[in-house]
């Protein structure tokens, strides 16, 4: 079975202006969403309290609201359905510092008489912890990017590194925009998903770049856009296939993974789509616009080879003792 | 025949993977197993902070107590001995005693003495303050660990996190009652003090403000049973729980539980001295700022054995004895983060992610066979080997499998086939160019290698950074991803190549590349 039967090179770079325009619009509207709506930080990052309650039957949300409103602790609490009608999440902005007294206990007391229920999860995160987690999250994102930048610059060339970072920022920005749009709770899982996107998108970009580098080395034409088109066409079936298999898996996670993994899976779904797109339509054009020049790259490679040969010759001479 | 080292490695890897993942999969008694994270098995996770400044305060108090004991013992008269957060102050009445006082103060570590004439001010050196704070944290960790060990829980974890936080993880806490009891046991200060009642002013205690009491060097503390009842006590205790050596539960003549505790020799000495000199007066037994009893001293009590009665249940008495025995918390602790997951929710999470894992796996499995035929089957063998290796390595490292970790495995399934897709695509290309099957396979692997390495190493860099900077769940995710990448490089690059080598003679004889790599015959032209 084959998906891509064309042997002709597709003119990707011809459409790159349009693609970049779409990307710019997407990224800008993502930032607009981030600044206007903002991210909906969950308790992990914002601090606060979550109590998850599961009822035997449908949760009597109205009765719960009424009962809880009498308690000062639950001032301004939000009570929402979670996944199914018998499960409810109570969110509080505050978090208690007392070790021996607990929101879980208080909730259990307060909900008495509303039906048969169990308290399945209580998460309390103090503001300091939340701040620290957020700092650590941003820090790990930045450090991961720097590490990648160095590796790619070392293995390829600095323009490749810059282009792949652009693609990464593009993907993560759009994923963040999607989170702002849907107002999904941003928790540690979502951070993990964002970091996975980073890894995934990178994986994709590097595979395409590797092919471009190979194309450049063997290229007879000195026109970069032609080489890129040819290389992207060659990797197209692989890119699509891997994206499809990953997409399948993430989709099953999204559908069957349960409510708790929902935000994680959603973020990944967005990431897989955007990541695939960006490795083709964002990373490569940027490489072109950064002024990558095939001829100077060739001469650089030739220089490298010459030096290596010289070194070997010197060593051989040295070993034979005929300096 | 040449030794097919790649195939041997693949078989080795599969044997390794299956062998070491069996204990985790079948939950056998023996063997290294993967620990399930609290989000999957249910339990309690707490991040505690320590109020270290309280430790400094109580250090000042105990310095004051030793000054008092020394001067009492040597008949040195003092004027107003007082202790606050950062200073102990007193004045001697007779300047002849200065030499004796100086000698005693020299023996107290970490104290800098400031005196002008008869007035003394003792402060802790900055180093000693640091040391006290540090010690209060390590002591808190030790104390909490001791208490939990005696509580009888399966595998409590108590560890320092960062410089000033304590991580407590209690897997296997099933009921809210257990959780509450554990939390109370952990947070209990268990600070025991024996304090003299200020008999001169005790009558006025109900008309006295805290500020006025402080003027006399006194504190007002409530009774444990009857909070309306108050006692006027000396601010500087006779001795504190630091001199306690043991605490046990016993029963009094009415068969009610009481706690017996024993003092070390220094404590017994001080206690004996004090009770000898104060016959007929009252002495309060204070625990965590509440007066448990204030008996009248009938005679000198030597030997250092004290009994505390109170109106508690056997469970409470037991927990209290545990807390006293394991030592007081030098500084109170407070909750920074708490996550508790009920066992039913954990089981549900496992079930859901297993469904997703199996579902995703089956989809990818079928897809690969349909698309690549024999090459797809070979890739699937590598994929299964991959899964077993991940489980085995995690079990050997004693890694914790969390919900994001499960997601990491699911994702690895999706990404693990990537290397095989790249290789197969390369081989197909070479076949289109008219290369023989054998040549196409060899060159395909060579061509694909660099891309796979570069892509995996970059992802690995990201995972390592995640591991170094992430917390809990993220760390778990980073571990599974890293192991997954390494395993997939092993199985997909070496393993599948080994299978092709094994089948080499069959492949070479075969005139049917469509069977091996699922390509259409038409395009081969």
PDB file of C-alpha atoms in Angstrom, chain A residues 1-7 43-44 52 54 87 96-105 108 118-129 132-133 136 139-141 143-144 147-148 151-152 155-156 188-189 191-193 195-196 198-200 202-204 206-207 210-211 213-214 234-235 237-239 241-242 244-246 248-250 252-253 256-261 264 268, chain B residues 46-48 164-165 176-177 179-180 183-184 186-187 333-345 348-349 351-353 355-357 359-361 363-364 367-368 370-373 403-404 407-408 410-411 413-415 417-418 421-422 425-426 428-429 432 447-448 450-459 461-462 465-466 469-471 473-474 477 481 517-520 523:
ATOM      1  CA  UNK A   1       0.000   0.000   0.000  1.00  0.00           C
ATOM      2  CA  UNK A   2       1.189   3.472  -0.777  1.00  0.00           C
ATOM      3  CA  UNK A   3      -0.175   6.913  -0.061  1.00  0.00           C
ATOM      4  CA  UNK A   4       2.144   9.049  -2.097  1.00  0.00           C
ATOM      5  CA  UNK A   5       2.629   7.779  -5.560  1.00  0.00           C
ATOM      6  CA  UNK A   6       3.811  10.949  -7.203  1.00  0.00           C
ATOM      7  CA  UNK A   7       7.348  10.833  -8.353  1.00  0.00           C
ATOM      8  CA  UNK A  43      -4.355  24.603  40.971  1.00  0.00           C
ATOM      9  CA  UNK A  44      -0.933  23.202  40.110  1.00  0.00           C
ATOM     10  CA  UNK A  52     -13.320  15.700  43.362  1.00  0.00           C
ATOM     11  CA  UNK A  54     -18.231  11.073  42.927  1.00  0.00           C
ATOM     12  CA  UNK A  87     -18.775  13.301  39.160  1.00  0.00           C
ATOM     13  CA  UNK A  96      -5.173  25.855  53.809  1.00  0.00           C
ATOM     14  CA  UNK A  97      -1.813  25.589  55.499  1.00  0.00           C
ATOM     15  CA  UNK A  98      -2.994  23.573  58.454  1.00  0.00           C
ATOM     16  CA  UNK A  99      -1.694  20.037  58.283  1.00  0.00           C
ATOM     17  CA  UNK A 100      -4.133  18.405  60.661  1.00  0.00           C
ATOM     18  CA  UNK A 101      -7.309  20.081  59.449  1.00  0.00           C
ATOM     19  CA  UNK A 102      -8.283  19.352  55.886  1.00  0.00           C
ATOM     20  CA  UNK A 103     -10.603  20.618  53.177  1.00  0.00           C
ATOM     21  CA  UNK A 104     -11.515  17.021  52.405  1.00  0.00           C
ATOM     22  CA  UNK A 105     -12.842  16.541  55.929  1.00  0.00           C
ATOM     23  CA  UNK A 108     -17.371  15.629  53.683  1.00  0.00           C
ATOM     24  CA  UNK A 118     -17.106   9.438  47.986  1.00  0.00           C
ATOM     25  CA  UNK A 119     -14.391  12.029  47.938  1.00  0.00           C
ATOM     26  CA  UNK A 120     -11.916  10.717  45.432  1.00  0.00           C
ATOM     27  CA  UNK A 121      -9.299  13.374  45.220  1.00  0.00           C
ATOM     28  CA  UNK A 122      -8.206  16.389  47.198  1.00  0.00           C
ATOM     29  CA  UNK A 123      -5.455  18.588  45.800  1.00  0.00           C
ATOM     30  CA  UNK A 124      -4.212  21.532  47.777  1.00  0.00           C
ATOM     31  CA  UNK A 125      -1.446  23.654  46.325  1.00  0.00           C
ATOM     32  CA  UNK A 126      -0.066  26.625  48.214  1.00  0.00           C
ATOM     33  CA  UNK A 127       0.696  29.801  46.270  1.00  0.00           C
ATOM     34  CA  UNK A 128       4.425  29.475  46.789  1.00  0.00           C
ATOM     35  CA  UNK A 129       4.498  25.970  45.359  1.00  0.00           C
ATOM     36  CA  UNK A 132       7.800  27.637  41.923  1.00  0.00           C
ATOM     37  CA  UNK A 133       6.237  25.097  39.583  1.00  0.00           C
ATOM     38  CA  UNK A 136      10.420  25.551  36.895  1.00  0.00           C
ATOM     39  CA  UNK A 139      12.851  27.281  33.015  1.00  0.00           C
ATOM     40  CA  UNK A 140      12.767  23.691  31.729  1.00  0.00           C
ATOM     41  CA  UNK A 141      11.188  24.824  28.457  1.00  0.00           C
ATOM     42  CA  UNK A 143      16.746  25.098  28.912  1.00  0.00           C
ATOM     43  CA  UNK A 144      15.460  22.343  26.654  1.00  0.00           C
ATOM     44  CA  UNK A 147      20.193  22.406  24.611  1.00  0.00           C
ATOM     45  CA  UNK A 148      18.508  21.650  21.307  1.00  0.00           C
ATOM     46  CA  UNK A 151      23.069  20.297  19.437  1.00  0.00           C
ATOM     47  CA  UNK A 152      21.493  21.212  16.116  1.00  0.00           C
ATOM     48  CA  UNK A 155      25.388  18.744  14.026  1.00  0.00           C
ATOM     49  CA  UNK A 156      24.002  20.853  11.177  1.00  0.00           C
ATOM     50  CA  UNK A 188       1.332  19.768  35.213  1.00  0.00           C
ATOM     51  CA  UNK A 189       0.006  17.258  32.683  1.00  0.00           C
ATOM     52  CA  UNK A 191       3.056  21.177  30.763  1.00  0.00           C
ATOM     53  CA  UNK A 192       4.193  17.623  30.092  1.00  0.00           C
ATOM     54  CA  UNK A 193       2.162  17.671  26.890  1.00  0.00           C
ATOM     55  CA  UNK A 195       7.137  19.487  26.383  1.00  0.00           C
ATOM     56  CA  UNK A 196       6.168  16.430  24.378  1.00  0.00           C
ATOM     57  CA  UNK A 198       8.502  20.209  21.740  1.00  0.00           C
ATOM     58  CA  UNK A 199      10.105  16.802  21.386  1.00  0.00           C
ATOM     59  CA  UNK A 200       7.744  15.647  18.683  1.00  0.00           C
ATOM     60  CA  UNK A 202      11.656  18.701  16.842  1.00  0.00           C
ATOM     61  CA  UNK A 203      11.800  15.084  15.817  1.00  0.00           C
ATOM     62  CA  UNK A 204       9.833  15.922  12.703  1.00  0.00           C
ATOM     63  CA  UNK A 206      15.184  17.205  12.301  1.00  0.00           C
ATOM     64  CA  UNK A 207      14.147  14.362   9.998  1.00  0.00           C
ATOM     65  CA  UNK A 210      18.506  15.735   7.690  1.00  0.00           C
ATOM     66  CA  UNK A 211      17.088  15.068   4.264  1.00  0.00           C
ATOM     67  CA  UNK A 213      21.275  18.438   4.374  1.00  0.00           C
ATOM     68  CA  UNK A 214      21.699  15.232   2.418  1.00  0.00           C
ATOM     69  CA  UNK A 234      10.959  12.615  -0.310  1.00  0.00           C
ATOM     70  CA  UNK A 235      10.186  12.714   3.409  1.00  0.00           C
ATOM     71  CA  UNK A 237       5.264   9.959   3.116  1.00  0.00           C
ATOM     72  CA  UNK A 238       7.302   9.315   6.256  1.00  0.00           C
ATOM     73  CA  UNK A 239       6.152  12.567   7.877  1.00  0.00           C
ATOM     74  CA  UNK A 241       2.754   8.211   8.230  1.00  0.00           C
ATOM     75  CA  UNK A 242       4.390   8.880  11.562  1.00  0.00           C
ATOM     76  CA  UNK A 244      -0.862   9.490  11.451  1.00  0.00           C
ATOM     77  CA  UNK A 245       0.249   6.709  13.787  1.00  0.00           C
ATOM     78  CA  UNK A 246       0.983   9.179  16.565  1.00  0.00           C
ATOM     79  CA  UNK A 248      -4.171   7.576  16.176  1.00  0.00           C
ATOM     80  CA  UNK A 249      -2.591   6.877  19.511  1.00  0.00           C
ATOM     81  CA  UNK A 250      -3.204  10.338  20.930  1.00  0.00           C
ATOM     82  CA  UNK A 252      -7.421   6.946  21.496  1.00  0.00           C
ATOM     83  CA  UNK A 253      -5.926   8.565  24.568  1.00  0.00           C
ATOM     84  CA  UNK A 256     -10.649   6.573  26.151  1.00  0.00           C
ATOM     85  CA  UNK A 257      -8.126   8.119  28.521  1.00  0.00           C
ATOM     86  CA  UNK A 258     -10.679   9.475  30.946  1.00  0.00           C
ATOM     87  CA  UNK A 259     -11.333  12.998  32.107  1.00  0.00           C
ATOM     88  CA  UNK A 260      -8.075  13.393  33.989  1.00  0.00           C
ATOM     89  CA  UNK A 261      -5.941  12.849  30.896  1.00  0.00           C
ATOM     90  CA  UNK A 264      -3.075  16.317  28.212  1.00  0.00           C
ATOM     91  CA  UNK A 268      -1.033  16.741  22.208  1.00  0.00           C
TER      92      UNK A 268
ATOM     93  CA  UNK B  46       2.253  16.140  51.009  1.00  0.00           C
ATOM     94  CA  UNK B  47       4.816  18.861  50.697  1.00  0.00           C
ATOM     95  CA  UNK B  48       5.484  20.400  54.077  1.00  0.00           C
ATOM     96  CA  UNK B 164      13.611  23.761  53.374  1.00  0.00           C
ATOM     97  CA  UNK B 165      10.769  21.498  52.329  1.00  0.00           C
ATOM     98  CA  UNK B 176     -10.224   9.314  55.058  1.00  0.00           C
ATOM     99  CA  UNK B 177      -9.998   8.349  58.729  1.00  0.00           C
ATOM    100  CA  UNK B 179      -5.488   9.894  56.261  1.00  0.00           C
ATOM    101  CA  UNK B 180      -6.653  12.208  58.990  1.00  0.00           C
ATOM    102  CA  UNK B 183      -1.841  13.884  59.153  1.00  0.00           C
ATOM    103  CA  UNK B 184      -2.467  14.516  62.834  1.00  0.00           C
ATOM    104  CA  UNK B 186       2.748  14.081  61.423  1.00  0.00           C
ATOM    105  CA  UNK B 187       1.743  17.571  62.403  1.00  0.00           C
ATOM    106  CA  UNK B 333       5.309  22.426  60.059  1.00  0.00           C
ATOM    107  CA  UNK B 334       2.729  23.701  57.618  1.00  0.00           C
ATOM    108  CA  UNK B 335       1.140  22.386  54.459  1.00  0.00           C
ATOM    109  CA  UNK B 336       2.472  23.702  51.148  1.00  0.00           C
ATOM    110  CA  UNK B 337       0.918  21.121  48.890  1.00  0.00           C
ATOM    111  CA  UNK B 338      -1.293  18.131  49.379  1.00  0.00           C
ATOM    112  CA  UNK B 339      -2.635  15.658  46.894  1.00  0.00           C
ATOM    113  CA  UNK B 340      -4.720  12.730  47.896  1.00  0.00           C
ATOM    114  CA  UNK B 341      -6.141  10.243  45.470  1.00  0.00           C
ATOM    115  CA  UNK B 342      -8.676   7.626  46.451  1.00  0.00           C
ATOM    116  CA  UNK B 343      -7.930   4.050  45.398  1.00  0.00           C
ATOM    117  CA  UNK B 344     -11.011   3.853  43.155  1.00  0.00           C
ATOM    118  CA  UNK B 345      -9.905   6.865  41.147  1.00  0.00           C
ATOM    119  CA  UNK B 348      -9.984   3.973  37.047  1.00  0.00           C
ATOM    120  CA  UNK B 349      -6.966   5.911  35.763  1.00  0.00           C
ATOM    121  CA  UNK B 351      -7.997   1.091  33.402  1.00  0.00           C
ATOM    122  CA  UNK B 352      -8.540   4.091  31.136  1.00  0.00           C
ATOM    123  CA  UNK B 353      -4.933   4.477  30.169  1.00  0.00           C
ATOM    124  CA  UNK B 355      -7.566   0.876  27.218  1.00  0.00           C
ATOM    125  CA  UNK B 356      -5.938   3.783  25.429  1.00  0.00           C
ATOM    126  CA  UNK B 357      -2.604   1.997  25.349  1.00  0.00           C
ATOM    127  CA  UNK B 359      -6.326   0.616  21.556  1.00  0.00           C
ATOM    128  CA  UNK B 360      -3.540   2.773  20.170  1.00  0.00           C
ATOM    129  CA  UNK B 361      -1.274  -0.202  19.988  1.00  0.00           C
ATOM    130  CA  UNK B 363      -4.398   0.523  15.578  1.00  0.00           C
ATOM    131  CA  UNK B 364      -0.724   1.104  14.896  1.00  0.00           C
ATOM    132  CA  UNK B 367      -1.812  -0.098  10.102  1.00  0.00           C
ATOM    133  CA  UNK B 368       1.820  -1.130   9.858  1.00  0.00           C
ATOM    134  CA  UNK B 370      -1.492  -3.243   5.952  1.00  0.00           C
ATOM    135  CA  UNK B 371       0.887  -0.573   4.787  1.00  0.00           C
ATOM    136  CA  UNK B 372       4.236  -2.362   4.847  1.00  0.00           C
ATOM    137  CA  UNK B 373       3.253  -6.064   4.805  1.00  0.00           C
ATOM    138  CA  UNK B 403      -0.372   8.830  34.886  1.00  0.00           C
ATOM    139  CA  UNK B 404       1.761  11.077  32.658  1.00  0.00           C
ATOM    140  CA  UNK B 407       0.824   8.672  28.608  1.00  0.00           C
ATOM    141  CA  UNK B 408       4.530   8.681  27.878  1.00  0.00           C
ATOM    142  CA  UNK B 410       1.336   5.476  24.868  1.00  0.00           C
ATOM    143  CA  UNK B 411       3.183   8.198  23.031  1.00  0.00           C
ATOM    144  CA  UNK B 413       4.166   3.483  20.841  1.00  0.00           C
ATOM    145  CA  UNK B 414       3.270   6.157  18.340  1.00  0.00           C
ATOM    146  CA  UNK B 415       6.793   7.415  17.997  1.00  0.00           C
ATOM    147  CA  UNK B 417       7.329   3.072  14.791  1.00  0.00           C
ATOM    148  CA  UNK B 418       8.843   6.268  13.427  1.00  0.00           C
ATOM    149  CA  UNK B 421       8.826   4.064   8.993  1.00  0.00           C
ATOM    150  CA  UNK B 422      11.928   6.070   8.103  1.00  0.00           C
ATOM    151  CA  UNK B 425      10.582   4.477   3.310  1.00  0.00           C
ATOM    152  CA  UNK B 426      14.273   4.686   2.527  1.00  0.00           C
ATOM    153  CA  UNK B 428      11.271   1.670  -0.787  1.00  0.00           C
ATOM    154  CA  UNK B 429      13.010   4.605  -2.433  1.00  0.00           C
ATOM    155  CA  UNK B 432      12.162   2.268  -6.934  1.00  0.00           C
ATOM    156  CA  UNK B 447      20.862   6.234   4.889  1.00  0.00           C
ATOM    157  CA  UNK B 448      18.256   6.321   7.639  1.00  0.00           C
ATOM    158  CA  UNK B 450      21.839   9.599  10.713  1.00  0.00           C
ATOM    159  CA  UNK B 451      18.346  11.029  10.678  1.00  0.00           C
ATOM    160  CA  UNK B 452      17.146   8.629  13.348  1.00  0.00           C
ATOM    161  CA  UNK B 453      20.122   9.335  15.572  1.00  0.00           C
ATOM    162  CA  UNK B 454      19.835  13.108  15.250  1.00  0.00           C
ATOM    163  CA  UNK B 455      16.118  13.112  15.853  1.00  0.00           C
ATOM    164  CA  UNK B 456      16.309  10.813  18.855  1.00  0.00           C
ATOM    165  CA  UNK B 457      19.234  12.568  20.459  1.00  0.00           C
ATOM    166  CA  UNK B 458      17.499  15.940  20.271  1.00  0.00           C
ATOM    167  CA  UNK B 459      14.377  14.487  21.856  1.00  0.00           C
ATOM    168  CA  UNK B 461      18.135  16.187  25.307  1.00  0.00           C
ATOM    169  CA  UNK B 462      14.677  17.606  25.922  1.00  0.00           C
ATOM    170  CA  UNK B 465      16.291  18.622  30.825  1.00  0.00           C
ATOM    171  CA  UNK B 466      12.763  17.685  31.844  1.00  0.00           C
ATOM    172  CA  UNK B 469      14.049  20.376  36.206  1.00  0.00           C
ATOM    173  CA  UNK B 470      10.715  18.700  36.488  1.00  0.00           C
ATOM    174  CA  UNK B 471       8.900  17.628  39.596  1.00  0.00           C
ATOM    175  CA  UNK B 473       4.830  13.617  37.538  1.00  0.00           C
ATOM    176  CA  UNK B 474       6.980  15.345  34.918  1.00  0.00           C
ATOM    177  CA  UNK B 477       7.076  11.278  32.091  1.00  0.00           C
ATOM    178  CA  UNK B 481      10.129   8.847  27.246  1.00  0.00           C
ATOM    179  CA  UNK B 517       7.809  -3.810   1.684  1.00  0.00           C
ATOM    180  CA  UNK B 518       4.255  -3.405   0.437  1.00  0.00           C
ATOM    181  CA  UNK B 519       5.110  -1.444  -2.651  1.00  0.00           C
ATOM    182  CA  UNK B 520       3.196  -1.656  -5.882  1.00  0.00           C
ATOM    183  CA  UNK B 523       5.998   1.505 -10.048  1.00  0.00           C
TER     184      UNK B 523
END
